[in-house]
Amino acid sequence: MPAPKNFHLIHQLSRRIRITSPVLKNDQERCYILEIILKKRPEIKTVRSVYALGSVVIEFDPAGLPKRNLLILLDAVLGNIAHTQVEQHKQQKKEFDGPMQEIDLAVEGMSCASCALLIEMVLKRDDRVKQASVNFGTSTLTVIGQLAKQDVAVKVNELGYQTFATDTLSQRKKLIGREEERIAKARQRFVWSAILSLPVVVVGMTMPTSRWLHWLQFALTTPVVFGSGWTFFAKAGRLAKQRTANMDSLIALGVGAAYGYSLPPLFRRKGHLYFEAAAAIITFVLLGRFLEERAKGKAGEAIRKLVDLQPPTATVIRDGQEYVIDVDVIVVDDELLVRPGEKIPTDGIVIQGVSTVDESMVTGESLPVVKDTGHKVLGGCVNGNGALRIRATAVGMDTVLAGIVHMVDQAQSTKLPIQKQVDKISAVFVPSVMVLSAATMVGWLVVGAPFGFAFGNAITVLLIACPCALGLATPAAIMVGAGHAAREGIYIRNGESLETAAKLNVIVFDKTGTITEGKPKVSDFFKVSRLGEEKIIMLAASAEHNSEHFLGKAIVEYAKELSIELKPTAYFYSETGLGITAEIDGKKLILGNKAWLIEQGIKVDSLLTAAYKFSGEGKTPVYMAIDGKEAAVFGVADKPRPQAAQAIQRLQKLGVQTLMVTGDTEKTALYIAAKVGIETVIANAKPEQKLAIIHQFQSEGKKVGMIGDGINDAPALAAADVGFAIGTGTDVAIESADMTLVHGDINKVTEAIQLSTDTIKIIKQNLFWAFGYNTIAIPVAALGKLNPMIASAAMALSSVSVIVNSLRLNKA
């Protein structure tokens, strides 16, 4: 074989090799994609990669996969994935040379968006952290860097917050339980504070002169301030040690000042008391926190429903005995019994039994799917009337359901560019408000106002200035939008794609498996070889058995339908987008499109008439040569998806330009395009041509979406402004895309664009009201037109209004 282009063979034994590749060095995502592809081959036993070195160790079975074939496969796969994530690769290499890991934790105790910003700032100060993101809306953090999970937890705990692991769905369920407890506790704190504060406020409004009423105010306010409100002082103290501040600092400063200022007049028996202001501030803030917690719970409903799909226990069969075990202790290859009506505990393969399974919660498929021996099943789906025995193939965070939850988590936790600008404002907002509050007090004293009046206005400025609404404006909308998308069968990998989708004006479609159903069948066969028909089909199917391509799989299925037994290959090579070469029974085979055979020096004149006839009927011709001579052509038919024409029409109504770019023949592509209403068609396109077309549109200033499903689509999906992967497609396509259309319904692209438009609209509304609130409220407070009680109530309700406005996306 020719020398590999994309890797160096460092070490080799009969069953193990080690390679290094510049394609993989310092790029965790590419290593991950390579592992996904290799582990799908049963002949490959283990794959261990060290992306900092670009090193991969592979253990394999040479009987099923000869070393020569493995090396050819590696070179082809690495050549393909070399196109993906180039910018991230360069940035990662520039900043960090050692291995990095992603750490996800839940955070408890954040009281406002400033808390999230504080944690994020502290984490980013650590030289070992490459990237840190803390989301107040979802109460989660994600850190990418060169430090352990325990190190992250310690740093966050030192700031006065608690962290919890989110590594399994069971742990997520526990966190949801804690969320319900937190809401109940927030309600209880508010109720007790309100009961004690109400008499204080009533008495304060009457401006009493009676000494016992003054002491009654003191007696009722003290437990409110140092009981229900103690958390504000505790957090403010911890933040002061870190030489920083947030909204809790403002509240503690305002309440402490009001309470402390009231003590001397209480004992001197003259002067104004501010006990009612201190008590009311605490009460209104606690009301806001309670309503905010409850609203955040509603916003996270999508995650909650997904997590609840996994059952808490499973029935495992060991040594012929049934045991009920916790779902977290299932291991790969465990044999599990799933009775009628039960939820499937984890991903697996049916080894005994026949039943129907409702997969609608995970895949969006409305009709139950029949499952028989050898069929895959997904954890969280509901078994029908039959009993199934399955062998676990994935557990914990490796399951499809856990992957979906993680994807939604990532989308909800992502910060949009607009949010990053808000963060910069919030970072200087609290210190600026403190300075403004002091200036307000000094200003009033300079013009001769009484000290009490000046002091009250200063407290009001502290309380009315609420960075929480600013901080929640974007994450609240993203959280609700991503959750709504998940319920509709659109799983969003990152929040930026949710923002960008609204700006798309070009959509590029692949054909096979995207516009068409991806279930091709051999409908026609024409041969010119002297070999028998069965022999030719056996050779073709045996060669294509090594291929991932839809057309190859169709030929394999065709042989199975004819009960033709396949034979092992002595050699196999695949050229993405063109075809394959193989050796079986001493015969050298070439299968693929016309360009591939011509490139190999094969004349195909005798096959052209049949091939053109197939193409004119919308069928894809697969040419075949044996020992250097044209032999046969297969006609492979693949119907357009039922909703494809409607999806194209809806996009065109939105003013989005649509075109088909496919590796198929021009005649076949034009036939399918005419069926669905696409006018622009580019056929015979290789992966690099698809990539070039994406870049060409982008150079013209257009925002481009790409919809595909295969390995050959991965570079274009990664390069597009928004990549949409068909959920029934290859893992590499899904990993390269920004959004996944779970059941392959391309109508969901229009829904994603509309949801993006609605989300950005909600974000802009939230920011407008949050900025407007502060722009108007702070000057009014400084001019003495508000009192502290009204200010604290307005501050609390501003954050709630942002979340309530974001929840309107659920009705979109």
PDB file of C-alpha atoms in Angstrom, residues 251-412:
ATOM      1  CA  ILE A 251     -28.827  44.105  49.829  1.00  0.00           C
ATOM      2  CA  ALA A 252     -26.639  43.450  52.898  1.00  0.00           C
ATOM      3  CA  LEU A 253     -25.291  47.003  52.743  1.00  0.00           C
ATOM      4  CA  GLY A 254     -28.751  48.521  52.396  1.00  0.00           C
ATOM      5  CA  VAL A 255     -30.437  46.390  55.061  1.00  0.00           C
ATOM      6  CA  GLY A 256     -27.472  46.644  57.442  1.00  0.00           C
ATOM      7  CA  ALA A 257     -27.376  50.412  57.068  1.00  0.00           C
ATOM      8  CA  ALA A 258     -31.143  50.768  57.665  1.00  0.00           C
ATOM      9  CA  TYR A 259     -31.073  48.461  60.700  1.00  0.00           C
ATOM     10  CA  GLY A 260     -27.836  49.879  62.144  1.00  0.00           C
ATOM     11  CA  TYR A 261     -28.931  53.494  61.642  1.00  0.00           C
ATOM     12  CA  SER A 262     -32.140  52.756  63.596  1.00  0.00           C
ATOM     13  CA  LEU A 263     -30.421  51.437  66.730  1.00  0.00           C
ATOM     14  CA  PRO A 264     -29.019  54.749  68.151  1.00  0.00           C
ATOM     15  CA  PRO A 265     -32.403  56.557  67.857  1.00  0.00           C
ATOM     16  CA  LEU A 266     -34.067  53.552  69.519  1.00  0.00           C
ATOM     17  CA  PHE A 267     -31.828  53.891  72.580  1.00  0.00           C
ATOM     18  CA  ARG A 268     -31.641  57.731  72.534  1.00  0.00           C
ATOM     19  CA  ARG A 269     -35.442  57.925  72.255  1.00  0.00           C
ATOM     20  CA  LYS A 270     -35.294  60.451  69.422  1.00  0.00           C
ATOM     21  CA  GLY A 271     -34.689  60.345  65.689  1.00  0.00           C
ATOM     22  CA  HIS A 272     -36.220  58.431  62.760  1.00  0.00           C
ATOM     23  CA  LEU A 273     -36.319  54.602  62.693  1.00  0.00           C
ATOM     24  CA  TYR A 274     -35.866  52.549  59.516  1.00  0.00           C
ATOM     25  CA  PHE A 275     -36.838  49.122  60.887  1.00  0.00           C
ATOM     26  CA  GLU A 276     -39.792  48.856  58.490  1.00  0.00           C
ATOM     27  CA  ALA A 277     -37.468  49.511  55.527  1.00  0.00           C
ATOM     28  CA  ALA A 278     -34.995  46.800  56.676  1.00  0.00           C
ATOM     29  CA  ALA A 279     -37.772  44.229  57.219  1.00  0.00           C
ATOM     30  CA  ALA A 280     -39.616  45.068  53.989  1.00  0.00           C
ATOM     31  CA  ILE A 281     -36.441  44.949  51.905  1.00  0.00           C
ATOM     32  CA  ILE A 282     -35.666  41.436  53.136  1.00  0.00           C
ATOM     33  CA  THR A 283     -39.262  40.306  52.588  1.00  0.00           C
ATOM     34  CA  PHE A 284     -39.587  41.667  49.057  1.00  0.00           C
ATOM     35  CA  VAL A 285     -36.220  40.246  48.023  1.00  0.00           C
ATOM     36  CA  LEU A 286     -37.166  36.840  49.450  1.00  0.00           C
ATOM     37  CA  LEU A 287     -40.462  37.000  47.548  1.00  0.00           C
ATOM     38  CA  GLY A 288     -38.541  37.722  44.372  1.00  0.00           C
ATOM     39  CA  ARG A 289     -36.146  34.828  45.027  1.00  0.00           C
ATOM     40  CA  PHE A 290     -39.061  32.448  45.646  1.00  0.00           C
ATOM     41  CA  LEU A 291     -40.877  33.477  42.443  1.00  0.00           C
ATOM     42  CA  GLU A 292     -37.586  33.330  40.547  1.00  0.00           C
ATOM     43  CA  GLU A 293     -36.816  29.793  41.776  1.00  0.00           C
ATOM     44  CA  ARG A 294     -40.291  28.650  40.805  1.00  0.00           C
ATOM     45  CA  ALA A 295     -40.058  30.255  37.368  1.00  0.00           C
ATOM     46  CA  LYS A 296     -36.608  28.742  36.792  1.00  0.00           C
ATOM     47  CA  GLY A 297     -38.106  25.352  37.630  1.00  0.00           C
ATOM     48  CA  LYS A 298     -40.682  25.818  34.876  1.00  0.00           C
ATOM     49  CA  ALA A 299     -37.996  26.962  32.445  1.00  0.00           C
ATOM     50  CA  GLY A 300     -36.028  23.745  33.094  1.00  0.00           C
ATOM     51  CA  GLU A 301     -39.038  21.514  32.467  1.00  0.00           C
ATOM     52  CA  ALA A 302     -37.508  20.003  29.308  1.00  0.00           C
ATOM     53  CA  ILE A 303     -34.464  18.653  31.159  1.00  0.00           C
ATOM     54  CA  ARG A 304     -36.652  17.347  33.960  1.00  0.00           C
ATOM     55  CA  LYS A 305     -38.862  15.384  31.554  1.00  0.00           C
ATOM     56  CA  LEU A 306     -35.844  13.899  29.780  1.00  0.00           C
ATOM     57  CA  VAL A 307     -34.176  12.854  33.045  1.00  0.00           C
ATOM     58  CA  ASP A 308     -37.419  11.285  34.282  1.00  0.00           C
ATOM     59  CA  LEU A 309     -37.408   8.928  31.290  1.00  0.00           C
ATOM     60  CA  GLN A 310     -34.736   6.755  32.903  1.00  0.00           C
ATOM     61  CA  PRO A 311     -36.166   4.251  35.428  1.00  0.00           C
ATOM     62  CA  PRO A 312     -34.451   4.142  38.838  1.00  0.00           C
ATOM     63  CA  THR A 313     -33.995   0.344  38.864  1.00  0.00           C
ATOM     64  CA  ALA A 314     -33.490  -2.563  36.464  1.00  0.00           C
ATOM     65  CA  THR A 315     -33.969  -6.338  36.552  1.00  0.00           C
ATOM     66  CA  VAL A 316     -30.673  -8.089  35.849  1.00  0.00           C
ATOM     67  CA  ILE A 317     -30.249 -11.816  35.217  1.00  0.00           C
ATOM     68  CA  ARG A 318     -27.139 -13.379  36.717  1.00  0.00           C
ATOM     69  CA  ASP A 319     -26.542 -17.116  37.000  1.00  0.00           C
ATOM     70  CA  GLY A 320     -30.140 -17.696  36.006  1.00  0.00           C
ATOM     71  CA  GLN A 321     -31.486 -15.582  38.897  1.00  0.00           C
ATOM     72  CA  GLU A 322     -33.323 -12.254  38.687  1.00  0.00           C
ATOM     73  CA  TYR A 323     -32.104  -9.332  40.803  1.00  0.00           C
ATOM     74  CA  VAL A 324     -33.461  -5.794  41.028  1.00  0.00           C
ATOM     75  CA  ILE A 325     -30.526  -3.381  41.025  1.00  0.00           C
ATOM     76  CA  ASP A 326     -29.992   0.363  40.897  1.00  0.00           C
ATOM     77  CA  VAL A 327     -29.680   1.539  37.296  1.00  0.00           C
ATOM     78  CA  ASP A 328     -26.300   3.166  38.077  1.00  0.00           C
ATOM     79  CA  VAL A 329     -24.651  -0.200  38.803  1.00  0.00           C
ATOM     80  CA  ILE A 330     -25.522  -1.770  35.438  1.00  0.00           C
ATOM     81  CA  VAL A 331     -22.368  -2.648  33.521  1.00  0.00           C
ATOM     82  CA  VAL A 332     -21.844  -3.278  29.816  1.00  0.00           C
ATOM     83  CA  ASP A 333     -22.836  -6.850  28.772  1.00  0.00           C
ATOM     84  CA  ASP A 334     -25.263  -7.274  31.697  1.00  0.00           C
ATOM     85  CA  GLU A 335     -28.330  -9.277  30.681  1.00  0.00           C
ATOM     86  CA  LEU A 336     -31.485  -7.360  31.568  1.00  0.00           C
ATOM     87  CA  LEU A 337     -35.154  -8.374  31.633  1.00  0.00           C
ATOM     88  CA  VAL A 338     -37.669  -5.750  30.515  1.00  0.00           C
ATOM     89  CA  ARG A 339     -41.266  -6.720  31.252  1.00  0.00           C
ATOM     90  CA  PRO A 340     -44.310  -5.401  29.338  1.00  0.00           C
ATOM     91  CA  GLY A 341     -45.016  -1.753  30.115  1.00  0.00           C
ATOM     92  CA  GLU A 342     -41.633  -1.129  31.764  1.00  0.00           C
ATOM     93  CA  LYS A 343     -39.130   1.495  30.702  1.00  0.00           C
ATOM     94  CA  ILE A 344     -35.927   0.169  29.141  1.00  0.00           C
ATOM     95  CA  PRO A 345     -33.197   0.974  31.705  1.00  0.00           C
ATOM     96  CA  THR A 346     -30.245   1.504  29.334  1.00  0.00           C
ATOM     97  CA  ASP A 347     -29.142   1.129  25.717  1.00  0.00           C
ATOM     98  CA  GLY A 348     -28.789  -2.445  24.550  1.00  0.00           C
ATOM     99  CA  ILE A 349     -29.393  -5.164  21.960  1.00  0.00           C
ATOM    100  CA  VAL A 350     -32.319  -7.571  22.092  1.00  0.00           C
ATOM    101  CA  ILE A 351     -31.066 -11.123  22.655  1.00  0.00           C
ATOM    102  CA  GLN A 352     -34.451 -12.769  23.222  1.00  0.00           C
ATOM    103  CA  GLY A 353     -38.132 -11.892  22.746  1.00  0.00           C
ATOM    104  CA  VAL A 354     -40.301  -9.845  20.419  1.00  0.00           C
ATOM    105  CA  SER A 355     -42.153  -6.675  21.367  1.00  0.00           C
ATOM    106  CA  THR A 356     -43.037  -3.173  20.241  1.00  0.00           C
ATOM    107  CA  VAL A 357     -41.226  -0.229  21.808  1.00  0.00           C
ATOM    108  CA  ASP A 358     -42.484   3.346  22.056  1.00  0.00           C
ATOM    109  CA  GLU A 359     -39.455   5.510  21.148  1.00  0.00           C
ATOM    110  CA  SER A 360     -41.389   8.766  20.762  1.00  0.00           C
ATOM    111  CA  MET A 361     -39.856  10.377  23.880  1.00  0.00           C
ATOM    112  CA  VAL A 362     -36.323  10.015  22.515  1.00  0.00           C
ATOM    113  CA  THR A 363     -36.578   9.876  18.705  1.00  0.00           C
ATOM    114  CA  GLY A 364     -39.891  11.604  18.006  1.00  0.00           C
ATOM    115  CA  GLU A 365     -41.181   8.507  16.162  1.00  0.00           C
ATOM    116  CA  SER A 366     -44.936   8.496  16.814  1.00  0.00           C
ATOM    117  CA  LEU A 367     -45.576   4.831  15.998  1.00  0.00           C
ATOM    118  CA  PRO A 368     -44.229   1.970  18.163  1.00  0.00           C
ATOM    119  CA  VAL A 369     -41.292   0.125  16.594  1.00  0.00           C
ATOM    120  CA  VAL A 370     -41.120  -3.679  16.452  1.00  0.00           C
ATOM    121  CA  LYS A 371     -38.033  -5.054  18.232  1.00  0.00           C
ATOM    122  CA  ASP A 372     -36.705  -8.557  17.631  1.00  0.00           C
ATOM    123  CA  THR A 373     -33.457 -10.403  18.314  1.00  0.00           C
ATOM    124  CA  GLY A 374     -30.485  -8.301  17.203  1.00  0.00           C
ATOM    125  CA  HIS A 375     -32.353  -4.992  17.232  1.00  0.00           C
ATOM    126  CA  LYS A 376     -31.038  -2.017  19.199  1.00  0.00           C
ATOM    127  CA  VAL A 377     -33.124  -0.482  21.995  1.00  0.00           C
ATOM    128  CA  LEU A 378     -32.667   2.859  23.747  1.00  0.00           C
ATOM    129  CA  GLY A 379     -32.795   3.542  27.466  1.00  0.00           C
ATOM    130  CA  GLY A 380     -35.856   5.520  28.572  1.00  0.00           C
ATOM    131  CA  CYS A 381     -38.201   4.106  25.908  1.00  0.00           C
ATOM    132  CA  VAL A 382     -41.317   2.171  26.956  1.00  0.00           C
ATOM    133  CA  ASN A 383     -41.643  -1.543  26.191  1.00  0.00           C
ATOM    134  CA  GLY A 384     -44.935  -2.745  24.744  1.00  0.00           C
ATOM    135  CA  ASN A 385     -46.772  -6.050  25.297  1.00  0.00           C
ATOM    136  CA  GLY A 386     -43.873  -8.496  24.993  1.00  0.00           C
ATOM    137  CA  ALA A 387     -41.045  -9.351  27.386  1.00  0.00           C
ATOM    138  CA  LEU A 388     -37.531  -8.574  26.153  1.00  0.00           C
ATOM    139  CA  ARG A 389     -34.128  -9.751  27.253  1.00  0.00           C
ATOM    140  CA  ILE A 390     -31.442  -7.281  26.293  1.00  0.00           C
ATOM    141  CA  ARG A 391     -27.684  -7.084  26.620  1.00  0.00           C
ATOM    142  CA  ALA A 392     -26.483  -3.694  27.837  1.00  0.00           C
ATOM    143  CA  THR A 393     -24.227  -1.988  25.294  1.00  0.00           C
ATOM    144  CA  ALA A 394     -23.897   1.443  26.943  1.00  0.00           C
ATOM    145  CA  VAL A 395     -24.342   2.702  30.495  1.00  0.00           C
ATOM    146  CA  GLY A 396     -24.235   5.967  32.411  1.00  0.00           C
ATOM    147  CA  MET A 397     -23.330   9.021  30.349  1.00  0.00           C
ATOM    148  CA  ASP A 398     -22.606   6.863  27.267  1.00  0.00           C
ATOM    149  CA  THR A 399     -26.298   6.219  26.569  1.00  0.00           C
ATOM    150  CA  VAL A 400     -28.250   8.044  23.880  1.00  0.00           C
ATOM    151  CA  LEU A 401     -30.619   9.560  26.465  1.00  0.00           C
ATOM    152  CA  ALA A 402     -27.732  10.857  28.597  1.00  0.00           C
ATOM    153  CA  GLY A 403     -26.136  12.274  25.468  1.00  0.00           C
ATOM    154  CA  ILE A 404     -29.342  14.125  24.619  1.00  0.00           C
ATOM    155  CA  VAL A 405     -29.573  15.524  28.163  1.00  0.00           C
ATOM    156  CA  HIS A 406     -25.934  16.621  27.988  1.00  0.00           C
ATOM    157  CA  MET A 407     -26.536  18.248  24.605  1.00  0.00           C
ATOM    158  CA  VAL A 408     -29.504  20.224  25.958  1.00  0.00           C
ATOM    159  CA  ASP A 409     -27.406  21.145  29.017  1.00  0.00           C
ATOM    160  CA  GLN A 410     -24.651  22.450  26.768  1.00  0.00           C
ATOM    161  CA  ALA A 411     -27.089  24.507  24.716  1.00  0.00           C
ATOM    162  CA  GLN A 412     -28.701  25.998  27.823  1.00  0.00           C
TER     163      GLN A 412
END
